[in-house]
Structures are given as C-alpha cells and as structure tokens.
Amino acid sequence: MAGERPEARSGDPRTAGPARRAADRGRYGRLSRARVLASALELVDREGLSALSMRRLGAELGVEAMALYRYAEGKDALLDGLVEALYLELEERLAGQAEESSWRAELQRVARATYEVCLAHPQAVPLLTTRMLAVPLARRPLAVLRNHERVLTLLTGAGFDDAAVVGLFRAFNSWLIGYVSEELRPMVDNPDEEEPAFRLGLHRMPAHELPVLRGVAAALAERGGTEGLATGLDALLDRLAATG
C-alpha cells in the first residue's frame, strides 16, 4: 500500500482496520519481516518461548498485534519465522568463513557453525525439532531448504549414490540436533549451591537405584563443545561412508 488511509489516521474504529495503521510504524520505525523476526528472537532469547505471542511481540515493537499479521499469519507462522531466523544467521556465519576443500571438512564446518548458532539462541533450539515435525518439507522456510541443499550437494559431490546420500544426510542431521539438544539440557538443580553434589541435586537421586548415573552426573553436566561434536561426527561418517 502506498500510504495510510485518512480514515485510519482519524482513529475512527469503524474504518481503522489492521491493513494499515499507525501500527505499521512502531517504536523503531516502519516494520519489516526481518525486524519482526529479529524482535521475536530477542524476546525468546530473553524470556523463553512461552513469552512469545502476537500481542507481546507487538508491545515489544510498539505496535498493535494486528499489524504483525502482515509479516506472520499467526503464532505457528511466527514460530516458523524463528526457525528461518536461525538458519539465516547460520548462512551469515558460513558466508563469513572460508569453505573447506573436502566434503568431510565442509560438513564439519556446517556442523560447527550450526552448534554456535544454537548456543547463541538456546531458548529457540527446540523449534528445530518441533517445527520440523509439524511442517512438511516443501513448506519449510527457504533458508532451511537451502541448508538441506548445501548438505545434500556436498554428499552427492563426494560420489555417493542416492541411497547413501539419504542415509548420510539423515545421520548428519540427527547427530547434529541430538548433540546440541544434549548440550543444552538443564543439569544444574540449584545454581546458588557451591558444593557440586548439591548444585546438581544428587541428593534427590536414590543412590541404591542410580549409582552409575550419580557417579557420572558431574561429567554429564560439562559440555562437550565443538571438539566433542567433531569427534562424534567423524566416527559417524567413518562408519557410514565405509558402508555407503
């Protein structure tokens, strides 16, 4: 639309619909999809997914909630937009790095960059699983599909047949998302406690039933980092590439 309708400027409630209101020019200037998604991600980073709603996001941007429907058709579309925002950030990280010469090294680079994005936005990470379970392949954000294409192109270029490409693609994604999920699982029961056992809440676990878990709980609470990610991915690729 070229501009705001005069009726909407007058504040007449009979004519001031959501298509164009003062709402389209919020606290930080005119809205855009990029700005809406960035603000949504900032809100989720700060307060978690449960805090996200069209009304709350509108308040963050200084607009009426109805103004946001031009950029996301509803809550589900907004959640998909957050997934898109994560993958767009991944693209930016990858674009700022030199590509690796081998397909395995390049997969490691993609995995490492994905890990870094996820640790930067841990509250949004569950969407990488839940929205992929809810959204058919063709309806996923284009940034997600471009990532799929990147990985599949690497595997195809390495000379694997279609069956091996599909198997490696699934294994790569499963390991990557699974590893990140393990890294981000809450482990600390009481952050104010200095004693490790009480900090982890080991007194809540029956010693006679869970002796091994209690014994390794402190180690489980430590993140494996990108080194652990790379080691596991190498082992996975060694096994699958040999049988591909």
Coordinates of N, CA, C and O in Angstrom, one line a residue, residues 105-194:
A105 N 35.4 -32.1 5.7 CA 35.8 -30.9 6.4 C 34.7 -29.8 6.3 O 34.4 -29.1 7.2
E106 N 34.0 -29.8 5.1 CA 33.0 -28.8 4.9 C 31.7 -29.1 5.8 O 31.1 -28.3 6.3
L107 N 31.4 -30.4 5.9 CA 30.3 -30.9 6.8 C 30.7 -30.5 8.2 O 29.8 -30.1 9.0
Q108 N 31.9 -30.6 8.6 CA 32.3 -30.3 10.0 C 32.1 -28.8 10.2 O 31.7 -28.3 11.2
R109 N 32.4 -28.0 9.1 CA 32.3 -26.5 9.2 C 30.8 -26.2 9.4 O 30.5 -25.3 10.2
V110 N 29.9 -26.8 8.6 CA 28.5 -26.6 8.8 C 28.0 -27.0 10.2 O 27.2 -26.2 10.8
A111 N 28.5 -28.1 10.6 CA 28.1 -28.6 12.0 C 28.5 -27.6 13.1 O 27.8 -27.3 14.0
R112 N 29.8 -27.1 12.9 CA 30.3 -26.2 14.0 C 29.5 -24.9 14.0 O 29.2 -24.4 15.0
A113 N 29.2 -24.4 12.8 CA 28.5 -23.1 12.7 C 27.1 -23.3 13.2 O 26.6 -22.4 13.9
T114 N 26.5 -24.4 13.0 CA 25.1 -24.7 13.5 C 25.1 -24.7 15.0 O 24.3 -24.2 15.7
Y115 N 26.1 -25.4 15.6 CA 26.3 -25.5 17.0 C 26.4 -24.1 17.6 O 25.8 -23.8 18.6
E116 N 27.2 -23.2 17.0 CA 27.4 -21.9 17.5 C 26.1 -21.1 17.5 O 25.8 -20.3 18.4
V117 N 25.4 -21.2 16.4 CA 24.1 -20.5 16.3 C 23.1 -21.0 17.5 O 22.5 -20.2 18.1
C118 N 23.1 -22.3 17.6 CA 22.2 -22.9 18.7 C 22.6 -22.4 20.1 O 21.7 -22.1 20.9
L119 N 23.9 -22.4 20.4 CA 24.3 -21.9 21.7 C 24.1 -20.5 21.9 O 23.9 -20.0 23.0
A120 N 24.0 -19.7 20.8 CA 23.7 -18.3 20.9 C 22.2 -18.0 21.2 O 21.8 -17.0 21.7
H121 N 21.4 -19.0 20.8 CA 19.9 -18.9 20.9 C 19.3 -20.2 21.5 O 18.4 -20.8 20.9
P122 N 19.7 -20.6 22.7 CA 19.3 -21.9 23.2 C 17.8 -22.0 23.5 O 17.2 -23.1 23.3
Q123 N 17.1 -20.9 23.8 CA 15.7 -20.9 24.0 C 14.9 -21.3 22.8 O 13.8 -21.8 22.8
A124 N 15.4 -21.0 21.6 CA 14.7 -21.2 20.3 C 15.1 -22.6 19.7 O 14.4 -23.1 18.8
V125 N 16.1 -23.3 20.3 CA 16.5 -24.6 19.7 C 15.4 -25.6 19.6 O 15.4 -26.4 18.6
P126 N 14.5 -25.8 20.6 CA 13.5 -26.8 20.5 C 12.7 -26.7 19.2 O 12.2 -27.7 18.7
L127 N 12.6 -25.5 18.6 CA 11.8 -25.3 17.4 C 12.5 -26.1 16.2 O 11.8 -26.4 15.3
L128 N 13.8 -26.3 16.3 CA 14.4 -27.0 15.2 C 13.9 -28.5 15.1 O 14.1 -29.1 14.1
T129 N 13.4 -29.0 16.2 CA 12.8 -30.3 16.2 C 11.2 -30.2 16.1 O 10.7 -30.8 15.2
T130 N 10.6 -29.4 16.9 CA 9.1 -29.4 16.9 C 8.5 -28.9 15.6 O 7.6 -29.4 15.1
R131 N 9.1 -27.8 15.0 CA 8.6 -27.3 13.8 C 8.9 -28.2 12.6 O 8.1 -28.3 11.7
M132 N 10.0 -28.9 12.6 CA 10.3 -29.8 11.6 C 9.3 -31.0 11.6 O 9.1 -31.7 10.6
L133 N 8.8 -31.4 12.8 CA 7.9 -32.4 12.9 C 6.5 -32.0 12.5 O 5.6 -32.8 12.2
A134 N 6.2 -30.7 12.5 CA 4.9 -30.2 12.2 C 4.8 -29.7 10.8 O 3.6 -29.5 10.3
V135 N 5.9 -29.3 10.1 CA 5.8 -28.7 8.8 C 6.3 -29.6 7.7 O 7.5 -30.1 7.8
P136 N 5.6 -29.9 6.7 CA 6.1 -30.7 5.5 C 7.3 -30.0 4.9 O 7.5 -28.8 4.9
L137 N 8.1 -30.9 4.2 CA 9.3 -30.4 3.6 C 9.1 -29.2 2.8 O 9.9 -28.2 2.9
A138 N 8.2 -29.2 1.8 CA 8.1 -28.1 0.9 C 7.6 -26.8 1.5 O 7.7 -25.7 0.9
R139 N 7.0 -26.9 2.7 CA 6.5 -25.7 3.4 C 7.5 -25.1 4.4 O 7.2 -24.1 5.1
R140 N 8.7 -25.7 4.5 CA 9.7 -25.2 5.4 C 10.3 -23.9 4.9 O 10.3 -23.7 3.6
P141 N 10.8 -23.0 5.7 CA 11.4 -21.8 5.2 C 12.5 -22.0 4.2 O 13.2 -23.0 4.3
L142 N 12.6 -21.1 3.3 CA 13.6 -21.3 2.2 C 15.0 -21.4 2.8 O 15.9 -22.2 2.2
A143 N 15.3 -20.7 3.8 CA 16.7 -20.8 4.4 C 16.9 -22.2 4.9 O 18.1 -22.7 4.9
V144 N 15.9 -22.9 5.4 CA 16.1 -24.3 5.9 C 16.3 -25.2 4.7 O 17.3 -26.0 4.7
L145 N 15.6 -25.0 3.6 CA 15.8 -25.8 2.4 C 17.1 -25.6 1.8 O 17.7 -26.5 1.2
R146 N 17.6 -24.3 1.8 CA 18.9 -24.1 1.3 C 20.0 -24.8 2.1 O 21.0 -25.3 1.5
N147 N 19.8 -24.9 3.4 CA 20.7 -25.7 4.2 C 20.7 -27.2 3.8 O 21.7 -27.8 3.7
H148 N 19.5 -27.7 3.6 CA 19.4 -29.1 3.2 C 20.1 -29.3 1.8 O 20.8 -30.3 1.7
E149 N 19.9 -28.3 0.9 CA 20.5 -28.4 -0.4 C 22.1 -28.4 -0.3 O 22.8 -29.1 -1.0
R150 N 22.6 -27.6 0.6 CA 24.0 -27.5 0.8 C 24.6 -28.8 1.2 O 25.6 -29.3 0.7
V151 N 24.0 -29.4 2.2 CA 24.5 -30.7 2.7 C 24.3 -31.8 1.7 O 25.3 -32.6 1.5
L152 N 23.2 -31.9 1.0 CA 23.0 -32.9 0.0 C 23.9 -32.7 -1.2 O 24.4 -33.7 -1.7
T153 N 24.2 -31.5 -1.5 CA 25.2 -31.2 -2.6 C 26.6 -31.7 -2.3 O 27.3 -32.3 -3.1
L154 N 27.0 -31.5 -1.0 CA 28.3 -32.0 -0.6 C 28.4 -33.5 -0.7 O 29.4 -34.1 -1.2
L155 N 27.3 -34.2 -0.3 CA 27.3 -35.7 -0.2 C 27.2 -36.2 -1.7 O 27.9 -37.2 -2.0
T156 N 26.4 -35.6 -2.5 CA 26.4 -36.0 -3.9 C 27.7 -35.8 -4.6 O 28.2 -36.7 -5.4
G157 N 28.3 -34.6 -4.4 CA 29.6 -34.3 -5.0 C 30.7 -35.3 -4.5 O 31.7 -35.4 -5.2
A158 N 30.5 -35.9 -3.4 CA 31.5 -36.8 -2.9 C 31.4 -38.2 -3.6 O 32.3 -39.1 -3.3
G159 N 30.4 -38.4 -4.4 CA 30.3 -39.6 -5.2 C 29.4 -40.7 -4.6 O 29.4 -41.8 -5.2
F160 N 28.7 -40.4 -3.6 CA 27.8 -41.4 -3.0 C 26.6 -41.6 -3.9 O 26.1 -40.6 -4.5
D161 N 26.0 -42.8 -3.9 CA 24.8 -43.0 -4.6 C 23.6 -42.4 -3.8 O 23.8 -42.0 -2.7
D162 N 22.4 -42.4 -4.4 CA 21.3 -41.8 -3.8 C 21.0 -42.4 -2.4 O 20.7 -41.6 -1.5
A163 N 21.0 -43.7 -2.3 CA 20.7 -44.3 -1.0 C 21.7 -43.9 0.1 O 21.3 -43.6 1.2
A164 N 23.0 -43.9 -0.3 CA 24.0 -43.5 0.7 C 23.9 -42.0 1.1 O 24.0 -41.6 2.2
V165 N 23.5 -41.1 0.1 CA 23.3 -39.7 0.3 C 22.2 -39.5 1.3 O 22.4 -38.7 2.3
V166 N 21.1 -40.2 1.1 CA 20.0 -40.0 2.0 C 20.3 -40.5 3.4 O 20.0 -39.9 4.4
G167 N 21.0 -41.7 3.5 CA 21.4 -42.2 4.8 C 22.4 -41.2 5.6 O 22.2 -41.0 6.8
L168 N 23.4 -40.7 4.8 CA 24.3 -39.8 5.5 C 23.7 -38.5 5.8 O 24.0 -37.9 6.9
F169 N 22.7 -38.0 5.0 CA 22.0 -36.8 5.3 C 21.2 -36.9 6.6 O 21.3 -36.0 7.5
R170 N 20.5 -38.0 6.7 CA 19.7 -38.2 7.9 C 20.6 -38.4 9.1 O 20.3 -37.8 10.2
A171 N 21.7 -39.1 9.0 CA 22.6 -39.3 10.1 C 23.2 -38.0 10.6 O 23.4 -37.7 11.8
F172 N 23.6 -37.2 9.6 CA 24.3 -35.9 9.9 C 23.3 -35.0 10.7 O 23.7 -34.5 11.8
N173 N 22.1 -34.9 10.2 CA 21.1 -34.0 10.9 C 20.7 -34.6 12.3 O 20.6 -33.8 13.2
S174 N 20.6 -35.9 12.4 CA 20.2 -36.5 13.6 C 21.3 -36.3 14.7 O 21.0 -36.0 15.8
W175 N 22.6 -36.5 14.3 CA 23.7 -36.4 15.2 C 23.8 -34.9 15.6 O 23.9 -34.6 16.8
L176 N 23.7 -34.0 14.7 CA 23.9 -32.6 15.0 C 22.8 -32.0 16.0 O 23.1 -31.4 17.0
I177 N 21.5 -32.3 15.7 CA 20.5 -31.8 16.5 C 20.5 -32.5 17.8 O 20.2 -31.9 18.9
G178 N 20.7 -33.8 17.8 CA 20.8 -34.6 19.0 C 21.9 -34.1 20.0 O 21.7 -34.0 21.2
Y179 N 23.1 -33.9 19.4 CA 24.2 -33.4 20.2 C 23.9 -32.0 20.8 O 24.2 -31.8 22.0
V180 N 23.4 -31.1 20.0 CA 23.1 -29.8 20.5 C 22.0 -29.9 21.7 O 22.1 -29.3 22.7
S181 N 21.0 -30.8 21.5 CA 20.0 -31.0 22.5 C 20.6 -31.5 23.8 O 20.2 -31.0 24.9
E182 N 21.5 -32.4 23.7 CA 22.2 -32.9 24.9 C 23.0 -31.8 25.6 O 23.0 -31.7 26.8
E183 N 23.7 -31.0 24.8 CA 24.5 -29.9 25.3 C 23.7 -28.9 26.1 O 24.1 -28.3 27.1
L184 N 22.4 -28.7 25.6 CA 21.6 -27.6 26.2 C 20.6 -28.1 27.3 O 19.9 -27.3 27.9
R185 N 20.6 -29.4 27.6 CA 19.7 -29.9 28.6 C 20.1 -29.3 30.0 O 21.3 -29.3 30.3
P186 N 19.1 -28.8 30.7 CA 19.5 -28.3 32.1 C 20.0 -29.4 33.0 O 19.4 -30.5 33.0
M187 N 21.1 -29.1 33.6 CA 21.7 -30.1 34.6 C 21.8 -29.6 36.0 O 21.8 -30.4 36.9
V188 N 21.9 -28.3 36.1 CA 22.0 -27.7 37.5 C 20.7 -27.6 38.2 O 19.7 -27.0 37.7
D189 N 20.6 -28.2 39.4 CA 19.4 -28.2 40.2 C 19.3 -26.9 41.0 O 18.2 -26.3 41.1
N190 N 20.4 -26.5 41.5 CA 20.4 -25.3 42.4 C 21.7 -24.5 42.1 O 22.7 -24.7 42.7
P191 N 21.6 -23.4 41.3 CA 22.8 -22.7 40.9 C 23.4 -21.9 42.0 O 24.5 -21.5 41.9
D192 N 22.7 -21.7 43.1 CA 23.2 -21.0 44.3 C 24.1 -21.9 45.1 O 24.8 -21.3 46.0
E193 N 24.1 -23.1 44.9 CA 24.9 -24.1 45.7 C 26.3 -24.1 45.1 O 26.5 -24.2 43.9
E194 N 27.3 -24.1 46.0 CA 28.7 -24.2 45.6 C 29.2 -25.7 45.6 O 30.0 -26.1 44.8

